[in-house]
Every structure is written in structure tokens, then in C-alpha cells.
Coordinates of C-alpha atoms in Angstrom, one line a residue:
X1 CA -229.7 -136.2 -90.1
X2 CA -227.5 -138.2 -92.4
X3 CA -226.7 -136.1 -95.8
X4 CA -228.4 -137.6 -98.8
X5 CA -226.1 -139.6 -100.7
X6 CA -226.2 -141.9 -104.6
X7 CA -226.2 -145.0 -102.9
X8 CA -226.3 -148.4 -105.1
X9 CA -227.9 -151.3 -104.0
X10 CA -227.4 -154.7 -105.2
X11 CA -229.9 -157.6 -104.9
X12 CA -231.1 -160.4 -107.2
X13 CA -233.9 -163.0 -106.7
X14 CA -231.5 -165.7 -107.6
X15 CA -229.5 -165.3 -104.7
X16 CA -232.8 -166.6 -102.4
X17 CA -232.4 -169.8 -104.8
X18 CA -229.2 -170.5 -103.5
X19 CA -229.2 -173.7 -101.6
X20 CA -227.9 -174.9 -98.7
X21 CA -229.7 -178.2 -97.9
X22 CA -231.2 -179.3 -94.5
X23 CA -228.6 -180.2 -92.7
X24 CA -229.2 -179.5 -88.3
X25 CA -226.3 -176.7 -88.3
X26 CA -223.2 -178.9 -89.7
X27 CA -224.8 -182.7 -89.3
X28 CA -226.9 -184.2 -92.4
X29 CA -229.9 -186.2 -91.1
X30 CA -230.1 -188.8 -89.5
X31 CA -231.9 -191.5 -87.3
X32 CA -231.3 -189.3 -84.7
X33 CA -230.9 -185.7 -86.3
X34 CA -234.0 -184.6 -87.9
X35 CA -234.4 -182.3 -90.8
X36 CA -234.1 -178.6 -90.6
X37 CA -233.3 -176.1 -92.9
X38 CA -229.8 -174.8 -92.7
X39 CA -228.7 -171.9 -91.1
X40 CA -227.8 -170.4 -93.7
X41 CA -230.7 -170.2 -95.6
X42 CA -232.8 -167.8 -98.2
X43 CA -235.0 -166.2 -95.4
X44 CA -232.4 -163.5 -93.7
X45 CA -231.6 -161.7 -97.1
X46 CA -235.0 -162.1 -98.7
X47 CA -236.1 -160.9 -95.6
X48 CA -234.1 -158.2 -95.5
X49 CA -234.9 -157.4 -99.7
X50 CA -238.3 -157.8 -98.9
X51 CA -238.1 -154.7 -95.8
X52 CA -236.0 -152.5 -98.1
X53 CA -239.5 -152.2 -100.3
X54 CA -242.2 -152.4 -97.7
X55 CA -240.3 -149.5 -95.8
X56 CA -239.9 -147.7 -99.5
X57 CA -236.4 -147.4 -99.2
X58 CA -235.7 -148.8 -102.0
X59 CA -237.3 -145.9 -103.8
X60 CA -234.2 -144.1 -102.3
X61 CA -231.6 -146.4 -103.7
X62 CA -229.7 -147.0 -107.0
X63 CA -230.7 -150.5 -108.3
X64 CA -228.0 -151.5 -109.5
X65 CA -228.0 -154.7 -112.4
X66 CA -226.2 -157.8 -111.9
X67 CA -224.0 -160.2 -113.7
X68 CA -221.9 -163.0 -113.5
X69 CA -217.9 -162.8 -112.2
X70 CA -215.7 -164.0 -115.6
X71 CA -213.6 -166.8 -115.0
X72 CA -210.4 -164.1 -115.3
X73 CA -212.1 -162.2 -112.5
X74 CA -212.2 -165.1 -110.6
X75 CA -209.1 -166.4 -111.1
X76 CA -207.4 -163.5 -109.8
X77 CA -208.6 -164.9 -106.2
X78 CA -208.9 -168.4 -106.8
X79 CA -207.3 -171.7 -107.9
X80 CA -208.3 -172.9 -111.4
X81 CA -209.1 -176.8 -109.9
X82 CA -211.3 -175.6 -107.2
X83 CA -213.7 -173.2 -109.3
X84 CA -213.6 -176.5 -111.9
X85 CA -215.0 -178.5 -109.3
X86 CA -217.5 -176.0 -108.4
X87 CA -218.7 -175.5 -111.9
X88 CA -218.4 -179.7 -112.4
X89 CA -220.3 -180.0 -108.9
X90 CA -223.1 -177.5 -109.7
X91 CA -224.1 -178.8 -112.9
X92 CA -225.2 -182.0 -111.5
X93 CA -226.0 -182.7 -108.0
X94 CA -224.3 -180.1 -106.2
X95 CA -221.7 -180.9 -103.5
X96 CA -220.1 -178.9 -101.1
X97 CA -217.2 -176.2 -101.0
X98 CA -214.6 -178.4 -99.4
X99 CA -214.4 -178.3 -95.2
X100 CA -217.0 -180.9 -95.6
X101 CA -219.7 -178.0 -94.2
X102 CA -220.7 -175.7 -97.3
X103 CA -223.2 -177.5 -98.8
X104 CA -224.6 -176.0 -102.8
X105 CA -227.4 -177.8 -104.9
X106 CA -227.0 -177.6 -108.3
X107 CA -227.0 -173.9 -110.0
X108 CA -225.2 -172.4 -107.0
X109 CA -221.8 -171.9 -108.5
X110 CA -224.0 -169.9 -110.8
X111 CA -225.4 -167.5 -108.5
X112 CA -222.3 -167.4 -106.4
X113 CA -220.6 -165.9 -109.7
X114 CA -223.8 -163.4 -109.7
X115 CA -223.0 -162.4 -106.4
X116 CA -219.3 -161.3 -107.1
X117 CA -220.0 -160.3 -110.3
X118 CA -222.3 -157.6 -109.0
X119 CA -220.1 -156.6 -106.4
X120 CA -217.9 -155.9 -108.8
X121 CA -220.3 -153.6 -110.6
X122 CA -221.1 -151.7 -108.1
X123 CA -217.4 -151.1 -106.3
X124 CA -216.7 -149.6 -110.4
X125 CA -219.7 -147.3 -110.0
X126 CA -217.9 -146.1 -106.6
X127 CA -214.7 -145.5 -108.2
X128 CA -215.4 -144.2 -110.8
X129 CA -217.8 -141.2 -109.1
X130 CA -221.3 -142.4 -110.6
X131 CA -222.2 -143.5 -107.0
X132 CA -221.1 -142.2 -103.7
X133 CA -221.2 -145.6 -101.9
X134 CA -223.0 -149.1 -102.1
X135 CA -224.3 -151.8 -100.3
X136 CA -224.1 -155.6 -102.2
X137 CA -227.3 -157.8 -100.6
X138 CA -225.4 -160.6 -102.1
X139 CA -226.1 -164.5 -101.2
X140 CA -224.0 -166.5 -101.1
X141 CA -221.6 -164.9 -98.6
X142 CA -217.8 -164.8 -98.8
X143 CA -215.6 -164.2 -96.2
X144 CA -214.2 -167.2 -95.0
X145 CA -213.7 -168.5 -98.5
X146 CA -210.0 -169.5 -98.9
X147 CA -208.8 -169.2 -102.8
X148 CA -208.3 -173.1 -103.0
X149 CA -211.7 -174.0 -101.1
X150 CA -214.9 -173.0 -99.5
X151 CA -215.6 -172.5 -96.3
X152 CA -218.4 -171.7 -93.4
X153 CA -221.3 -171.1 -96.2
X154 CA -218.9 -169.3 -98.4
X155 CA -217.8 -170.3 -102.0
X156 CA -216.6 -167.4 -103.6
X157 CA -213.9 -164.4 -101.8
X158 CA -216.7 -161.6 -102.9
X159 CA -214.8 -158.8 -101.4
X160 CA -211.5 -160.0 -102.7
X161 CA -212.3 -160.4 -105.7
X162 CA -213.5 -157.0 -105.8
X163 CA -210.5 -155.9 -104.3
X164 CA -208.2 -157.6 -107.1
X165 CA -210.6 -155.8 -110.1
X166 CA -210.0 -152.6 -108.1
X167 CA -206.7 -152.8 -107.9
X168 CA -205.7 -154.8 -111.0
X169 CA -208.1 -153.3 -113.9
X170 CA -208.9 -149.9 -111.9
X171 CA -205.5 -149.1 -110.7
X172 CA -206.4 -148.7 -107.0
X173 CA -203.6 -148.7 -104.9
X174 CA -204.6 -149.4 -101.1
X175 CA -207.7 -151.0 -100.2
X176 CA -209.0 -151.8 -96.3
X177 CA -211.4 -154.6 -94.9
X178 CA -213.4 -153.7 -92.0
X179 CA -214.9 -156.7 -91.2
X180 CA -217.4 -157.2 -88.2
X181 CA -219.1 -160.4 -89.1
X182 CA -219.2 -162.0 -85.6
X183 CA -217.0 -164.9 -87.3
X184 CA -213.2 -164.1 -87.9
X185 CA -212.5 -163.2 -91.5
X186 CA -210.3 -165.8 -92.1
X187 CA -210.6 -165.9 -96.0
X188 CA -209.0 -162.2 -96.3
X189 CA -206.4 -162.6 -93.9
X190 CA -205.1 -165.8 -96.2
X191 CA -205.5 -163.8 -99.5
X192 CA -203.5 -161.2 -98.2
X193 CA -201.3 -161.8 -95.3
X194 CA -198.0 -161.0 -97.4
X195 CA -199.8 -158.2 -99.3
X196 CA -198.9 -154.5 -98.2
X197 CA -201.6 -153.3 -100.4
X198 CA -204.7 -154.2 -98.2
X199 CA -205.4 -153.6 -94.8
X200 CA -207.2 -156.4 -93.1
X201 CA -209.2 -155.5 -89.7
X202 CA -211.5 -158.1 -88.4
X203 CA -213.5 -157.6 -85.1
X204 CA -215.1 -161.2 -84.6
X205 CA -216.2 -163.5 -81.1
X206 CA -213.3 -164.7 -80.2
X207 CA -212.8 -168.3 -80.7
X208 CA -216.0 -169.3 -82.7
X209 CA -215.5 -170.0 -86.1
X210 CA -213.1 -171.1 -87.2
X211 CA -211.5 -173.0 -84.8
X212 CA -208.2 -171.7 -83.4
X213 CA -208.0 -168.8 -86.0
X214 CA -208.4 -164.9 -85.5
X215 CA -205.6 -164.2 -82.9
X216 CA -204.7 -161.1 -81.6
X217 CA -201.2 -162.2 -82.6
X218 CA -201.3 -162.6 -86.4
X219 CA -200.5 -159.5 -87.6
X220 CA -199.6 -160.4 -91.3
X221 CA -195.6 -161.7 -92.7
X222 CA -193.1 -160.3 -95.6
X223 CA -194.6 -157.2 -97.1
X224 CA -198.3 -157.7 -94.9
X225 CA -196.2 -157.6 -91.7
X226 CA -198.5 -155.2 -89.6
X227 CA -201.4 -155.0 -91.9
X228 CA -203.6 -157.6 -90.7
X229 CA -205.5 -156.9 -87.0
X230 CA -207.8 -159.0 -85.6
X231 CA -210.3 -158.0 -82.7
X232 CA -211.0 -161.2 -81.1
X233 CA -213.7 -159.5 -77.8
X234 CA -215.2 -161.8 -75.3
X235 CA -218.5 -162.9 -76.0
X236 CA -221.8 -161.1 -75.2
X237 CA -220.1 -157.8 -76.0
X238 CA -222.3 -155.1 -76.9
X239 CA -222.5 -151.6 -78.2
X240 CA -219.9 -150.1 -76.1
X241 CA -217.4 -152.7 -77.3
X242 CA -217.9 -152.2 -80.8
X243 CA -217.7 -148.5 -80.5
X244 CA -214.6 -148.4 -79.1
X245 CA -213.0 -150.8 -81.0
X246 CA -214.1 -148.6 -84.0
X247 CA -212.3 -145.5 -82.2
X248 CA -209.3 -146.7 -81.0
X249 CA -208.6 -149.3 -83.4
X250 CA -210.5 -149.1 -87.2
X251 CA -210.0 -145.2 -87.1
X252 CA -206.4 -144.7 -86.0
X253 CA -205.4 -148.1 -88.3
X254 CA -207.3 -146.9 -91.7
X255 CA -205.6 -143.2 -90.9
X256 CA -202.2 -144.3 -90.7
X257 CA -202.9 -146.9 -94.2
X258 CA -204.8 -143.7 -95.7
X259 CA -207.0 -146.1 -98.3
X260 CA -208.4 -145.4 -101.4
X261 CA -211.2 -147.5 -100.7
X262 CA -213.0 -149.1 -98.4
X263 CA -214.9 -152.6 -98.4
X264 CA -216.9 -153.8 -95.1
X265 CA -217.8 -157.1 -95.0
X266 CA -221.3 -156.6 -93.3
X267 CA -222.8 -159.6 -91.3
X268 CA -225.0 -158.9 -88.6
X269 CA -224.5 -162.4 -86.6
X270 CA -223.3 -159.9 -83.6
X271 CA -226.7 -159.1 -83.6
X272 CA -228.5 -159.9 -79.8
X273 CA -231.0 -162.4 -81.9
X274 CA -228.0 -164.4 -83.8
X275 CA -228.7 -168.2 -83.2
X276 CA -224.7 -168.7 -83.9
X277 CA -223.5 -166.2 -82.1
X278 CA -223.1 -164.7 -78.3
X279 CA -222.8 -160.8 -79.1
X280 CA -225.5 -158.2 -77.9
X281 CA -225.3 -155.1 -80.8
X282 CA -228.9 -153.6 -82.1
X283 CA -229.9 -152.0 -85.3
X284 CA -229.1 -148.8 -83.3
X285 CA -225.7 -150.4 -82.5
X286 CA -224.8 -151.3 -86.4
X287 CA -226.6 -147.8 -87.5
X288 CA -223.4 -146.3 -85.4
X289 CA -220.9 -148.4 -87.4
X290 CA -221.8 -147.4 -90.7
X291 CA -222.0 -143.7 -89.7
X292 CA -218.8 -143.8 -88.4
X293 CA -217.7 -145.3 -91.5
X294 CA -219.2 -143.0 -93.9
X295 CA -217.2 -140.3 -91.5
X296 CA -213.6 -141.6 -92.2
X297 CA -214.3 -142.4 -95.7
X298 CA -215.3 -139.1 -96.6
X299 CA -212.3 -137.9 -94.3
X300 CA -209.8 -140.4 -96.1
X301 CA -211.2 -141.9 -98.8
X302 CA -213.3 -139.3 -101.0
X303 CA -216.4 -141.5 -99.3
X304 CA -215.2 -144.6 -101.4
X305 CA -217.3 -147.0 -99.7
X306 CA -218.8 -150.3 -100.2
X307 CA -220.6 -152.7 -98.2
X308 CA -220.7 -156.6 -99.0
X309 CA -223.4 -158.5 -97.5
X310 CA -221.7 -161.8 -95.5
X311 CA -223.5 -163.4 -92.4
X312 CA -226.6 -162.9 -90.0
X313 CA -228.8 -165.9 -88.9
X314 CA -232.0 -164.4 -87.3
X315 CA -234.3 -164.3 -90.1
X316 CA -236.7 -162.1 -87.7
X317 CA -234.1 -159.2 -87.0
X318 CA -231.7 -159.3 -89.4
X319 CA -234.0 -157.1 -91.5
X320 CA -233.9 -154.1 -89.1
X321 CA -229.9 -154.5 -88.6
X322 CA -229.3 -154.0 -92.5
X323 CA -232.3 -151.3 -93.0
X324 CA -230.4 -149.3 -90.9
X325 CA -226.7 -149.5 -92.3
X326 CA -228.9 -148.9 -95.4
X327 CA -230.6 -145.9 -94.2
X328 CA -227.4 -144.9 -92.6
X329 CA -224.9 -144.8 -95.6
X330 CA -227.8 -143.7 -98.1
X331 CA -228.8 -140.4 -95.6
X332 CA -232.5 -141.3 -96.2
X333 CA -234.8 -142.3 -93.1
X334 CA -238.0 -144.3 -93.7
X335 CA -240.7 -144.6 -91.0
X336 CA -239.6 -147.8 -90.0
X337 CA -238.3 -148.2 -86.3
X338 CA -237.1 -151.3 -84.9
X339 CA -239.3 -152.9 -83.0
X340 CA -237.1 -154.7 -80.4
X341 CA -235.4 -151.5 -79.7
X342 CA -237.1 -150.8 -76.7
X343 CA -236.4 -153.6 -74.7
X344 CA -233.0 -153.4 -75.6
X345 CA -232.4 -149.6 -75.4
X346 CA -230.9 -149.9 -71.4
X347 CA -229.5 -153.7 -71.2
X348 CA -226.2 -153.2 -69.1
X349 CA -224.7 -155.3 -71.4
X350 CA -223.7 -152.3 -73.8
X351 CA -221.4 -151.2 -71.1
X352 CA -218.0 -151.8 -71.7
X353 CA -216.5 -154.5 -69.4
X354 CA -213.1 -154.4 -68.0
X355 CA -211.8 -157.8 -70.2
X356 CA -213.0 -156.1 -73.5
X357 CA -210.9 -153.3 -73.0
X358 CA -207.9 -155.3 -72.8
X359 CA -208.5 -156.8 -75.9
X360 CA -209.4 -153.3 -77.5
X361 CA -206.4 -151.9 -76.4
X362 CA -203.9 -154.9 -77.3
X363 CA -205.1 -154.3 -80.5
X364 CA -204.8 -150.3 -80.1
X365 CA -200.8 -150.8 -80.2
X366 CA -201.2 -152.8 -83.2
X367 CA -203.2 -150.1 -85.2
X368 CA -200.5 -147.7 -84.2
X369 CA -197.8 -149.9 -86.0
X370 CA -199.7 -149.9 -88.6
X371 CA -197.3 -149.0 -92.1
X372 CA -198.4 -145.6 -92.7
X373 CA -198.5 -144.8 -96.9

């Protein structure tokens, strides 16, 4: 059993009122498209909330309050004419983040300031010892936002911006991503692929979203030469996959940077249920994960851990994915088990194929160049 730990927890109600429209995946309606609601919608995270109660979990955690990101914190991340836009946007009819994709109704820059505004809350109550870690159920996600644009459902860098108040106002000096969002973390890699100071990892299906982005290849430039990794494994990879990438990649890479923090962007669209993605990993499978992380940041870190809350489409099992990284970091169990586990438990597709390991271990070689601290 986990040790019992202070762990924070972030959610708001606002951040179910977030919305996204009806558009069929990318596509508005149409004579030929009919309505649906988008992907990216209210019902995984207030799903998710509503488990955290019902299981009484949430009698475990440290509710933590929100508030909005200032426009200083923001700015630290992104350009002045794109959050003006937002802000313009939101106030009247919404519009959409700028790939043409992330649509927002009207209010949504507000809550997407919420969103990084709490983060940033609860990453200070980490570092500064009042909490041992923290997981951010924040809506709307932010990892492939770029700082002059939105992108795939995200408006606002959360993590980033985070990662700029750490370093900038609490005088943190190396921070790492681990990122396992089955999309590649693109957003990160821009913000700091000349920037020494953070350590980018992102295990993501390779080739999915976005386009032609996440190669094994891009390794950073100038002073972030050999601190960004991507993990780009074939798709339907399940447990065994992950678990080694975690072991021969994200360990020996965070060892070598030696952080003083450590942010996960936390989407559970590897999940075996994800309507846009191909990946195979459980609630048991993500329970792993965080453990393993909670491991190294104690070992290198002084536990210094936060979670951010980023994608996951199945509004039916996304719930039992993020109880258990919640259960997990906090060291409390609830008398919750996932459901699905069963028929999932033996599925051959957890073993590790021959073409994943060649990816893992490319990307071994890279962790070992990592720029040790």
C-alpha cells in the first residue's frame, strides 16, 4: 500500500461550462454531417469529479481554491495579440483558438484563465512544502497550445505557464514534463526547444495528432539541444510498452537532468476505450505510471509532483483511469474497482512487441545524452 500523502486537488464546476460546440470531430454541421457534441466535451472530467465523490475520495484530498491566471502570468507563455483575441472573442460569440479546430463559446477565455490560474496554486502549495503533490482536474486542456495560438482543444499552455511562475517568481531552476497524453506534446516542445532549463519527454501514438510532429529525431536546438525526447510507439501498444518506456527512458532521462520539479501532463486518451486513439493501457496500467512517478520524485525531487489534467475521450472510462492516478499519488484506496478490468486483465496486447522496443530503445540512447545538471 501506497504511503498516505497531502495531496491537493483542483476542480471547479466552471470548467464543465467550458464549450466546445457540436462540431462531428473537426467538421461543423452540415447537410450531410449531423450534430454531435464534440469530443471534447464537459462529460469526461465531470465524470471523473463526479467519481472522485461517490467513491469518497475526495474526503482524502486537499481541495484546493481556484482563481484566474493574471495577464503577467500569462504573458510569460504567450503572445499579447493572441490572448487579446481570446478575451475580444469570448466576450461575444466565441470563436476558435486559431488551427481552425478549437472551438470556445463565449466565457471560455475565462475559465481557461481558471484553469491555469489554479494550476498555479497548487504547483506553489508543492513548492513551497504545504502539499506533498497535486493533481489539477482542469478543463480546458493545454498541451498542444502553442504561445501565439490554440490548438487541438487547447487555449492556454497550463503546464507552462506553471513552469514559468515556478521558475520566474519561485526561483526553481530545472523542471521536467512527462507527458503521456496519447497525442504528442507539441505545445512544450515549442515553448522550450532552446531552453536548458526544462526537460521535455513525450510518449504519444506515433503520427496522430498533430500531423508530422513528435519525431524521434527532434531532440531540442541551442541551449535545449538534448532535452527534448519524444516517444513516438506504434499503435495499440499496451502496458508493457508504457512500462518500459517509463524504465529505460523517463527514469534514466529525469536522473541524469536531476529536476526540482516534476509536472505530468495526464491524459488518459491511451486508454483501451479512447474514441481518438489506438492504445490499449487500463486504470491498472496508468495506476503503474503514477507510482512510478511518485518513486523518482521522492528519489530526485523531494516528491515535488504535480499532475495537470489534459486529454481522454471516453466519458465511460475515463473516470476509473484518473481515480486511480488519484488514489495512486494520494496513498489512499477507496472501494472502487474498475469494472472493465477483468476482461482486460490477460489481453496479449500488453506484451511488448518486437517494433516497440525499437522505438523504446532509440529513444534509450537519447535519454542517456541527456545534459546531466
Amino acid at each position: 500500500m501506497a504511503a498516505i500523502r497531502r495531496t491537493g486537488y483542483v476542480w471547479d464546476e466552471s470548467f464543465a461550462w467550458h464549450n466546445t460546440g457540436n462540431t462531428a470531430a473537426i467538421w461543423p454541421p452540415s447537410p450531410v454531417v449531423q450534430p454531435i457534441e464534440a469530443f471534447e466535451n464537459p462529460a469526461t472530467k465531470a465524470r471523473l469529479a463526479s467519481l472522485v465523490e461517490v467513491s469518497r475520495l475526495g474526503a482524502e484530498l486537499i481541495r484546493r481554491p481556484t482563481r484566474l491566471a493574471t495577464e503577467e502570468e500569462l504573458l510569460r507563455v504567450h503572445e499579447g495579440a493572441y490572448l487579446q483575441r481570446l478575451e475580444r472573442e469570448s466576450n461575444h460569440t466565441g470563436g476558435e483558438g486559431g488551427d481552425g479546430e478549437t472551438i470556445f463559446g463565449v466565457g471560455s477565455y475565462e475559465i481557461a484563465r481558471r484553469a491555469a490560474g489554479s494550476l498555479i496554486d497548487l504547483t506553489d502549495a508543492v513548492l513551497s512544502g504545504e502539499l506533498d503533490n497535486g493533481y489539477a482536474l482542469v478543463r480546458p486542456p493545454g498541451h498542444h497550445a502553442e504561445p501565439d495560438r490554440g490548438r487541438g482543444y487547447c487555449l492556454l499552455a497550463n503546464v507552462p505557464i506553471a513552469i514559468e511562475h515556478a521558475r520566474q517568481v519561485r526561483g526553481v531552476e530545472r523542471v521536467a514534463i512527462v507527458d503521456y497524453d496519447v497525442h504528442h506534446g507539441n505545445g512544450a516542445e515549442r515553448i522550450y526547444w532552446s531552453d536548458g532549463g526544462v526537460l521535455t519527454i513525450s510518449i504519444h501514438q506515433d503520427q496522430l495528432f498533430p500531423e508530422n510532429s513528435g519525431e524521434i529525431t527532434k531532440t531540442g536546438e541551442g541551449d535545449g539541444a538534448g532535452t527534448n525526447i519524444n516517444i513516438p510507439l506504434p499503435a495499440g501498444s499496451g502496458h508493457e510498452a508504457y512500462f518500459e518506456t517509463f524504465k529505460q527512458v523517463v527514469y534514466p532521462a529525469l536522473k541524469r537532468f536531476q529536476p526540482d520539479l516534476i509536472m505530468v501532463s495526464s491524459g488518459f486518451d491511451p486508454s483501451m476505450l479512447d474514441p481518438l486513439g489506438c492504445m490499449s493501457v487500463t486504470s491498472d496500467g496508468f495506476r503503474e505510471l503514477a507510482r512510478m512517478l511518485v518513486k523518482w520524485a521522492d528519489e530526485l525531487c523531494d516528491g515535488r509532483l504535480v499532475f495537470s489534467h489534459e486529454g481522454g475521450y471516453s466519458a465511460v472510462y475515463v473516470p476509473f483511469c484518473g481515480l486511480a492516478v488519484m488514489e495512486e499519488i494520494s496513498g489512499h484506496r477507496t472501494s472502487i474497482d474498475d469494472p472493465f478490468a477483468p476482461g482486460w486483465a490477460n489481453n496479449p496486447v500488453h506484451k511488448l512487441r518486437a517494433d516497440q522496443l525499437e522505438v523504446i530503445q532509440q529513444a534509450a540512447e537519447l535519454a542517456a545524452a541527456v545534459p546531466q545538471r
